[in-house]
Short mmCIF file of C-alpha atoms in Angstrom, two decimals:
data_model
loop_
_atom_site.label_atom_id
_atom_site.label_comp_id
_atom_site.label_asym_id
_atom_site.label_seq_id
_atom_site.Cartn_x
_atom_site.Cartn_y
_atom_site.Cartn_z
CA MET A 658 8.38 -6.08 -11.02
CA LEU A 659 5.32 -4.60 -8.97
CA GLY A 660 5.63 -5.71 -4.83
CA ARG A 661 3.25 -5.97 -2.25
CA THR A 662 0.10 -3.44 -2.74
CA LEU A 663 -0.85 -2.32 -0.35
CA PHE A 664 2.88 -2.08 0.96
CA THR A 665 4.09 -0.73 -2.35
CA LEU A 666 1.38 1.12 -4.04
CA PHE A 667 -0.93 2.65 -1.95
CA THR A 668 -4.08 9.58 -6.09
CA ALA A 669 -5.97 11.88 -4.96
CA VAL A 670 -4.99 10.94 -1.87
CA ALA A 671 -2.75 13.08 0.40
CA ILE A 672 -0.85 11.81 3.49
CA GLY A 673 -3.41 12.53 5.85
CA ALA A 674 -5.94 14.35 3.58
CA ALA A 675 -8.80 13.83 1.45
CA GLY A 676 -8.41 15.18 -1.82
CA GLY A 677 -4.65 14.50 -2.64
CA ALA A 678 -1.54 16.06 -4.35
CA LYS A 679 -2.25 17.67 -7.74
CA GLN A 680 -1.29 14.96 -10.15
CA ASP A 681 -0.93 14.90 -14.05
CA THR A 682 -4.78 13.57 -14.91
CA SER A 683 -3.21 12.79 -18.77
CA ARG A 684 -1.26 10.29 -17.01
CA GLN A 685 -2.99 8.44 -14.51
CA ARG A 686 -6.90 6.68 -14.41
CA GLN A 687 -7.76 5.28 -11.14
CA SER A 688 -9.49 2.49 -10.48
CA SER A 689 -12.97 1.86 -9.11
CA VAL A 690 -13.73 0.40 -5.80
CA SER A 691 -16.09 -2.25 -4.58
CA LYS A 692 -17.23 -3.55 -0.52
CA SER A 693 -18.78 -6.58 0.58
CA ARG A 694 -22.16 -6.45 2.09
CA SER A 695 -22.29 -6.57 5.98
CA ALA A 696 -23.59 -9.89 6.93
CA ALA A 697 -22.79 -9.55 11.26
CA PRO A 698 -25.72 -8.24 13.32
CA ALA A 699 -26.57 -4.27 13.15
CA SER A 700 -26.27 -3.97 16.80
CA PHE A 701 -22.63 -4.50 16.85
CA SER A 702 -20.24 -1.97 16.73
CA GLN A 703 -17.13 -1.25 18.77
CA THR A 704 -18.77 0.54 21.43
CA ALA A 705 -20.18 -3.02 22.40
CA GLY A 706 -16.66 -3.98 23.32
CA GLY A 707 -15.40 -4.86 20.10
CA MET A 708 -14.40 -4.70 16.41
CA ARG A 709 -15.67 -5.50 13.56
CA LEU A 710 -13.34 -6.20 10.10
CA LYS A 711 -15.23 -6.20 6.89
CA ARG A 712 -13.52 -7.92 3.37
CA PHE A 713 -12.67 -5.07 0.78
CA ILE A 714 -12.28 -5.68 -2.64
CA VAL A 715 -10.43 -2.66 -5.33
CA LYS A 716 -11.17 -3.52 -8.60
CA ASP A 717 -9.36 -2.09 -11.66
CA PRO A 718 -11.82 -1.05 -13.92
CA GLN A 719 -8.74 -0.90 -16.90
CA LEU A 720 -8.33 -4.80 -16.77
CA GLY A 721 -11.47 -5.56 -16.06
CA VAL A 722 -10.39 -8.02 -12.68
CA GLU A 723 -9.74 -7.56 -8.83
CA ALA A 724 -6.37 -6.67 -8.42
CA PHE A 725 -6.44 -6.63 -4.62
CA ARG A 726 -8.37 -7.34 -1.23
CA PHE A 727 -7.78 -6.39 2.28
CA LEU A 728 -9.45 -6.12 5.63
CA MET A 729 -11.05 -3.31 7.60
CA PRO A 730 -13.17 -1.83 10.05
CA ALA A 731 -16.76 -2.38 9.17
CA ASP A 732 -17.33 1.07 9.55
CA TRP A 733 -14.53 2.64 7.96
CA LYS A 734 -15.15 3.68 4.23
CA VAL A 735 -12.58 3.97 1.39
CA ASP A 736 -11.11 6.06 -1.63
CA GLY A 737 -8.62 5.46 -4.31
CA GLY A 738 -7.27 2.42 -6.29
CA VAL A 739 -4.90 1.22 -8.63
CA ILE A 740 -3.71 4.30 -10.64
CA TRP A 741 -1.88 3.72 -14.73
CA ARG A 742 0.49 5.89 -15.53
CA ALA A 743 3.38 6.65 -18.00
CA ASN A 744 5.95 4.18 -16.39
CA PRO A 745 7.04 1.80 -18.82
CA SER A 746 9.00 -0.39 -15.78
CA ARG A 747 6.09 -0.20 -12.83
CA PRO A 748 3.22 1.01 -15.12
CA ALA A 749 0.73 0.53 -12.08
CA THR A 750 0.59 2.05 -8.59
CA VAL A 751 -1.74 2.34 -5.84
CA SER A 752 -2.96 5.50 -3.69
CA ILE A 753 -5.79 4.79 -1.12
CA ARG A 754 -6.91 6.26 1.94
CA ILE A 755 -9.22 4.14 4.07
CA TYR A 756 -10.80 6.61 6.83
CA ASN A 757 -13.49 6.94 10.40
CA PRO A 758 -15.97 9.43 8.78
CA ARG A 759 -16.42 10.43 11.83
CA GLY A 760 -12.77 11.36 12.95
CA PRO A 761 -9.49 11.73 11.89
CA GLU A 762 -8.43 8.23 11.94
CA GLU A 763 -6.92 7.62 8.69
CA ILE A 764 -4.69 4.25 7.55
CA GLY A 765 -3.36 4.91 3.49
CA ALA A 766 -0.92 4.89 0.94
CA VAL A 767 -0.03 7.20 -1.73
CA PRO A 768 1.96 6.09 -5.19
CA ASP A 769 5.42 5.40 -5.02
CA ILE A 770 8.06 7.79 -6.31
CA PRO A 771 10.83 6.43 -8.97
CA CYS A 772 13.07 8.81 -9.23
CA VAL A 773 16.26 8.93 -12.02
CA TRP A 774 19.90 11.48 -12.11
CA ALA A 775 22.24 11.22 -14.41
CA ALA A 776 24.93 14.78 -14.81
CA THR A 777 24.22 14.62 -18.15
CA LEU A 778 20.21 14.73 -18.98
CA PRO A 779 19.54 18.29 -18.33
CA ALA A 780 21.97 18.83 -21.03
CA LEU A 781 19.63 16.35 -22.96
CA GLY A 782 16.66 18.05 -22.34
CA PHE A 783 15.40 16.41 -19.34
CA PRO A 784 15.56 18.73 -16.59
CA GLN A 785 15.33 18.61 -13.21
CA GLY A 786 11.97 18.00 -12.20
CA SER A 787 10.64 16.65 -15.31
CA PHE A 788 10.31 13.24 -16.32
CA TYR A 789 12.71 10.29 -18.44
CA LEU A 790 10.75 6.74 -19.06
CA GLY A 791 7.98 7.90 -16.08
CA ASN A 792 10.74 8.20 -13.82
CA GLU A 793 11.12 11.97 -12.30
CA VAL A 794 14.59 13.43 -13.11
CA ARG A 795 16.04 14.62 -9.66
CA PRO A 796 18.95 13.91 -7.84
CA PRO A 797 19.12 11.15 -5.22
CA VAL A 798 18.34 12.52 -1.75
CA GLY A 799 19.91 10.35 0.77
CA ASP A 800 18.69 7.51 2.85
CA ALA A 801 14.93 6.83 3.72
CA LEU A 802 14.53 9.54 6.29
CA ALA A 803 15.79 12.76 4.21
CA ALA A 804 13.73 11.33 1.25
CA LEU A 805 10.77 11.31 3.94
CA ARG A 806 11.63 14.72 5.52
CA THR A 807 12.80 16.68 1.77
CA LEU A 808 10.69 14.98 -0.57
CA VAL A 809 7.84 12.94 0.81
CA LEU A 810 6.34 15.44 2.64
CA PRO A 811 6.88 18.58 0.80
CA ARG A 812 4.66 17.21 -1.81
CA TYR A 813 1.96 17.38 0.55
CA SER A 814 2.36 19.56 2.20
CA ALA A 815 -0.72 22.19 1.33
CA HIS A 816 -2.98 19.03 3.43
CA LEU A 817 -0.64 19.03 6.27
CA PRO A 818 -1.05 22.37 7.95
CA GLY A 819 1.51 24.02 10.70
CA ALA A 820 3.05 20.32 10.19
CA ARG A 821 6.49 19.48 12.04
CA ILE A 822 8.35 16.90 12.82
CA ILE A 823 8.54 15.44 16.31
CA ALA A 824 9.94 12.51 15.79
CA GLN A 825 12.05 10.36 13.44
CA GLU A 826 13.23 6.63 13.77
CA PRO A 827 15.53 4.54 11.27
CA LEU A 828 14.02 1.22 10.11
CA PRO A 829 16.57 -1.12 8.96
CA GLU A 830 15.31 -4.43 9.00
CA MET A 831 11.94 -2.95 7.38
CA ALA A 832 13.92 -1.74 4.41
CA GLN A 833 15.43 -5.14 4.51
CA ALA A 834 12.21 -7.34 4.17
CA VAL A 835 11.08 -4.91 1.74
CA ALA A 836 13.87 -6.06 -0.43
CA ALA A 837 13.59 -9.18 -0.08
CA ALA A 838 9.70 -9.25 -0.68
CA ASN A 839 10.22 -6.59 -3.71
CA TYR A 840 12.73 -6.76 -4.83
CA PRO A 841 15.00 -9.69 -5.56
CA GLU A 842 16.73 -9.10 -8.43
CA LEU A 843 18.41 -5.97 -6.83
CA GLN A 844 19.70 -7.87 -3.76
CA GLY A 845 23.34 -7.17 -3.46
CA ILE A 846 23.31 -4.20 -5.83
CA ALA A 847 21.09 -1.20 -4.46
CA LYS A 848 20.95 -0.04 -1.00
CA PHE A 849 17.89 0.35 0.89
CA SER A 850 17.08 1.89 4.15
CA GLY A 851 13.48 1.93 6.14
CA GLY A 852 12.38 5.14 8.17
CA LYS A 853 9.59 6.32 9.80
CA VAL A 854 9.13 9.98 10.73
CA ARG A 855 5.95 11.88 13.15
CA VAL A 856 4.43 14.71 12.00
CA GLU A 857 1.88 16.60 14.16
CA TYR A 858 -0.15 19.45 12.66
CA GLN A 859 -3.68 20.59 12.77
CA TYR A 860 -6.54 18.80 10.72
CA ASP A 861 -10.88 19.97 11.41
CA ASN A 862 -9.19 22.91 13.70
CA ARG A 863 -7.31 20.10 16.15
CA PRO A 864 -3.66 18.32 16.59
CA ALA A 865 -3.80 14.91 15.14
CA GLU A 866 -0.23 13.36 14.68
CA MET A 867 0.57 10.97 11.65
CA ASP A 868 3.34 8.43 11.27
CA VAL A 869 4.87 8.45 7.65
CA TYR A 870 6.65 5.22 6.27
CA GLY A 871 9.28 4.84 3.48
CA VAL A 872 11.74 3.03 2.43
CA ALA A 873 14.51 4.71 0.01
CA ALA A 874 15.96 2.24 -2.60
CA SER A 875 18.91 3.50 -5.39
CA TRP A 876 21.37 1.41 -7.36
CA THR A 877 23.59 3.07 -10.68
CA THR A 878 23.93 1.19 -14.22
CA PRO A 879 25.46 2.29 -17.25
CA ILE A 880 23.08 3.03 -20.30
CA GLN A 881 24.79 3.84 -23.16
CA GLY A 882 28.10 4.81 -21.70
CA VAL A 883 26.56 6.65 -19.21
CA PRO A 884 26.50 6.34 -15.62
CA MET A 885 22.56 6.18 -14.45
CA THR A 886 21.52 6.35 -10.99
CA PHE A 887 18.04 4.88 -10.47
CA TRP A 888 16.42 5.74 -7.16
CA GLY A 889 13.14 6.30 -5.40
CA VAL A 890 10.84 6.35 -2.58
CA ASP A 891 8.77 2.90 -1.89
CA GLY A 892 6.43 1.67 0.29
CA ILE A 893 4.64 5.45 1.04
CA ARG A 894 2.18 4.42 3.78
CA TYR A 895 1.02 6.39 7.15
CA SER A 896 -1.99 5.80 9.91
CA ARG A 897 -3.29 9.12 11.47
CA ALA A 898 -5.20 9.64 14.32
CA GLU A 899 -5.84 12.12 17.38
CA LYS A 900 -3.14 13.80 19.23
CA GLY A 901 -1.92 11.45 21.91
CA LYS A 902 -3.58 8.27 20.50
CA LEU A 903 -1.36 7.53 17.56
CA GLU A 904 -0.18 4.41 19.55
CA ASN A 905 -3.49 2.80 20.24
CA GLN A 906 -3.89 2.44 15.77
CA PHE A 907 -0.91 0.62 15.21
CA LYS A 908 -1.97 -2.68 15.13
CA LEU A 909 -5.15 -1.91 13.33
CA LEU A 910 -2.56 -0.90 11.08
CA GLN A 911 -0.81 -3.72 10.64
CA THR A 912 -3.65 -5.98 10.47
CA VAL A 913 -4.98 -3.29 7.24
CA LEU A 914 -1.59 -3.96 5.49
CA TYR A 915 -1.24 -7.54 6.09
CA SER A 916 -4.46 -8.94 5.79
CA GLU A 917 -3.99 -7.59 1.79
CA GLN A 918 -4.21 -11.08 -0.92
CA LEU A 919 -2.90 -9.83 -4.35
CA ASN A 920 -5.28 -11.99 -7.24
CA ILE A 921 -3.39 -14.06 -9.29
CA GLU A 922 -5.25 -13.10 -11.95
CA TRP A 923 -4.58 -9.37 -12.09
CA LEU A 924 -0.92 -9.92 -11.99
CA ASN A 925 -1.30 -12.39 -14.51
CA LEU A 926 -2.84 -9.53 -16.83
CA TYR A 927 0.16 -6.97 -15.01
CA SER A 928 2.80 -8.34 -16.17
CA GLN A 929 1.54 -8.56 -19.55
CA VAL A 930 0.87 -4.67 -20.14
CA GLN A 931 4.67 -3.97 -18.83
CA ARG A 932 6.20 -5.97 -20.74
CA MET A 933 4.72 -5.15 -24.01
CA MET A 934 5.17 -1.30 -22.71
CA VAL A 935 8.94 -2.64 -21.78
CA ASN A 936 9.52 -3.81 -25.10
CA SER A 937 8.38 -1.52 -27.00
CA GLN A 938 10.09 0.57 -25.40
CA MET A 939 7.94 3.25 -24.66
CA GLU A 940 9.11 6.90 -24.50
CA ALA A 941 5.76 8.18 -22.03
CA SER A 942 7.85 10.87 -20.57
CA ASN A 943 6.31 13.05 -23.27
CA ARG A 944 2.80 11.12 -23.87
CA ALA A 945 -0.04 9.41 -21.26
CA VAL A 946 0.02 5.63 -21.64
CA GLU A 947 -2.08 4.27 -24.07
CA LEU A 948 -3.76 1.22 -22.98
CA SER A 949 -6.08 0.09 -24.64
CA ARG A 950 -3.47 -1.24 -27.76
CA TYR A 951 -1.52 -3.29 -24.70
CA LEU A 952 -4.99 -4.44 -22.67
CA ALA A 953 -6.03 -5.86 -26.17
CA GLN A 954 -3.81 -8.79 -26.41
CA THR A 955 -3.66 -9.42 -22.88
CA ASN A 956 -4.40 -13.44 -22.48
CA HIS A 957 -5.81 -14.28 -19.31
CA GLN A 958 -4.03 -17.95 -19.20
CA ILE A 959 -1.91 -17.70 -16.24
CA SER A 960 1.84 -19.34 -17.13
CA ASP A 961 3.64 -21.43 -15.24
CA THR A 962 6.33 -18.39 -14.33
CA ILE A 963 3.67 -16.00 -12.88
CA ARG A 964 2.54 -18.78 -10.62
CA ARG A 965 4.98 -19.24 -9.20
CA SER A 966 6.45 -16.00 -9.18
CA TYR A 967 2.97 -15.55 -7.37
CA GLU A 968 3.29 -18.18 -4.79
CA GLU A 969 7.05 -16.55 -3.85
CA ARG A 970 5.97 -13.21 -4.24
CA GLN A 971 2.98 -14.98 -0.99
CA VAL A 972 6.14 -16.37 1.25
CA ALA A 973 7.99 -13.48 1.19
CA MET A 974 5.33 -11.24 1.94
CA ASP A 975 4.80 -13.38 4.88
CA ARG A 976 8.65 -12.70 5.68
CA ALA A 977 8.15 -9.52 5.66
CA ALA A 978 4.89 -9.03 7.68
CA ALA A 979 6.72 -11.32 10.26
CA LYS A 980 9.98 -8.50 10.58
CA PHE A 981 7.75 -6.04 10.35
CA ASP A 982 5.96 -6.55 13.25
CA ARG A 983 8.96 -6.26 15.29
CA TYR A 984 7.72 -2.43 14.77
CA ILE A 985 4.16 -2.27 14.92
CA ARG A 986 2.95 -4.70 18.20
CA GLY A 987 -0.23 -5.92 19.22
CA VAL A 988 -1.80 -8.57 16.24
CA GLU A 989 -1.59 -12.20 16.30
CA ALA A 990 -2.02 -15.11 14.03
CA TYR A 991 -5.82 -16.66 13.23
CA ARG A 992 -6.81 -19.58 11.63
CA THR A 993 -9.71 -19.94 9.74
CA PRO A 994 -11.99 -22.69 8.04
CA PHE A 995 -12.05 -20.10 5.72
CA ALA A 996 -9.10 -19.03 4.56
CA ASP A 997 -5.91 -21.05 3.44
CA ARG A 998 -3.73 -19.06 5.36
CA PRO A 999 -3.34 -17.35 8.53
CA VAL A 1000 -5.01 -14.00 9.09
CA GLU A 1001 -3.12 -11.77 11.63
CA LEU A 1002 -6.27 -9.39 13.73
CA PRO A 1003 -5.52 -7.15 16.39
CA SER A 1004 -4.88 -8.67 19.76
CA GLY A 1005 -6.12 -8.49 23.15
CA TYR A 1006 -9.85 -9.74 22.04
CA ARG A 1007 -11.28 -12.73 24.05
CA SER A 1008 -13.15 -13.78 21.20
CA VAL A 1009 -12.84 -13.88 16.95
CA TRP A 1010 -15.36 -14.86 14.65
CA ALA A 1011 -15.59 -15.53 11.02
CA ASN A 1012 -18.00 -15.93 8.12
CA ALA A 1013 -17.56 -17.28 5.15
CA GLY A 1014 -17.52 -13.32 3.32
CA GLY A 1015 -14.21 -12.99 5.02
CA GLU A 1016 -15.69 -10.47 8.29
CA TYR A 1017 -14.30 -10.97 11.49
CA ILE A 1018 -15.51 -9.87 14.77
CA LEU A 1019 -13.72 -9.69 18.07
CA SER A 1020 -15.43 -9.06 21.02
CA ASP A 1021 -14.44 -8.77 24.71
CA ASN A 1022 -17.54 -9.83 25.80
CA PRO A 1023 -17.86 -13.59 26.62
CA ASN A 1024 -21.30 -13.93 25.90
CA PHE A 1025 -21.08 -12.19 22.78
CA ASN A 1026 -22.47 -14.85 19.86
CA PRO A 1027 -22.86 -13.18 16.02
CA ASN A 1028 -25.18 -15.61 15.20
CA ILE A 1029 -27.86 -13.99 17.47
CA GLY A 1030 -29.34 -12.17 15.14
CA SER A 1031 -27.57 -13.22 11.83
CA THR A 1032 -28.71 -15.13 8.82
CA HIS A 1033 -25.21 -15.69 8.05
CA GLU A 1034 -22.61 -18.44 9.42
CA TRP A 1035 -20.34 -17.15 12.25
CA ARG A 1036 -17.91 -19.83 13.47
CA SER A 1037 -15.07 -19.45 16.26
CA VAL A 1038 -11.43 -18.78 15.99
CA GLY A 1039 -8.63 -20.23 17.20
CA ARG A 1040 -5.01 -19.03 17.32
CA GLU A 1041 -2.31 -20.04 15.60
CA PRO A 1042 -0.29 -22.33 17.42
#
């Protein structure tokens, strides 16, 4: 089942560089992204002692609806979006980079890596490195840290010149939170582990550092009497900054990740396409996804089952955010009159303002008033008690 989009979904995006890893474009169709127009005074910027965040909407042209939205710095840019691929159980993923066009700062995620292994697969015509039902055929590599070192980082090595790992940390509670939010049906069946590695490398001829996060999962089930291990790396996301400044970006990373809101209409259509692909037992490993015949059969009416699933997912996501906060601190929850649930924003600012367009201004200037010179109404918001 599709989990949190920025968590598990976040093509052409490389870890830490534009362009991304080489992908099989015959199996993928990338979404478009659309950004909201800024309603804040043009004179306000980060140099004015604060930060302005705007809402960004990612649309999926294949399904014709908004997929999800999130908050980002108003002067940053976005590349990437929803990716459709030849995997019946998980036909959609996300690859996205959110970056400062004037510096090395970047936050984003790359597609999850679903894998499968059985000792009999090579003899059946599926050697290591091939695809079986949309999953890469390769033996499990161990826990999350091993997967990040031996599978994820080598995949993007061409975009990480001179990279070396300078630190690594297991994150067991993060793995538990992701498992509860995204894989409730595998609780007690699969093994989950989480981890973070920090790499140092040259970006634009200057030293940069990047934290790369991931959650590894593995479970074995018999298929036609043969034990088959399904495993993979999920929630692959990253944060990059100039060397020595990465810690300062932690709270912005968390704000981006946990401001994400999945569109229930998109989830409804996605679930239908996924179900039809699984039911047809589509041998996606040998040909491209033929989305058109599935999309034509989708129904925009949202069932009670989908609605309940969506609501349960939101609750699980909030729990995951609360646990992840133990590792990436520096945010506070705010309640605004324009949102139906609290929003997490970077802490340490004297005042926070919001408007109906989903934008936020955080300021250290006690005399700053965004209503001066603006054609939109801004309201001061307080912290969640």
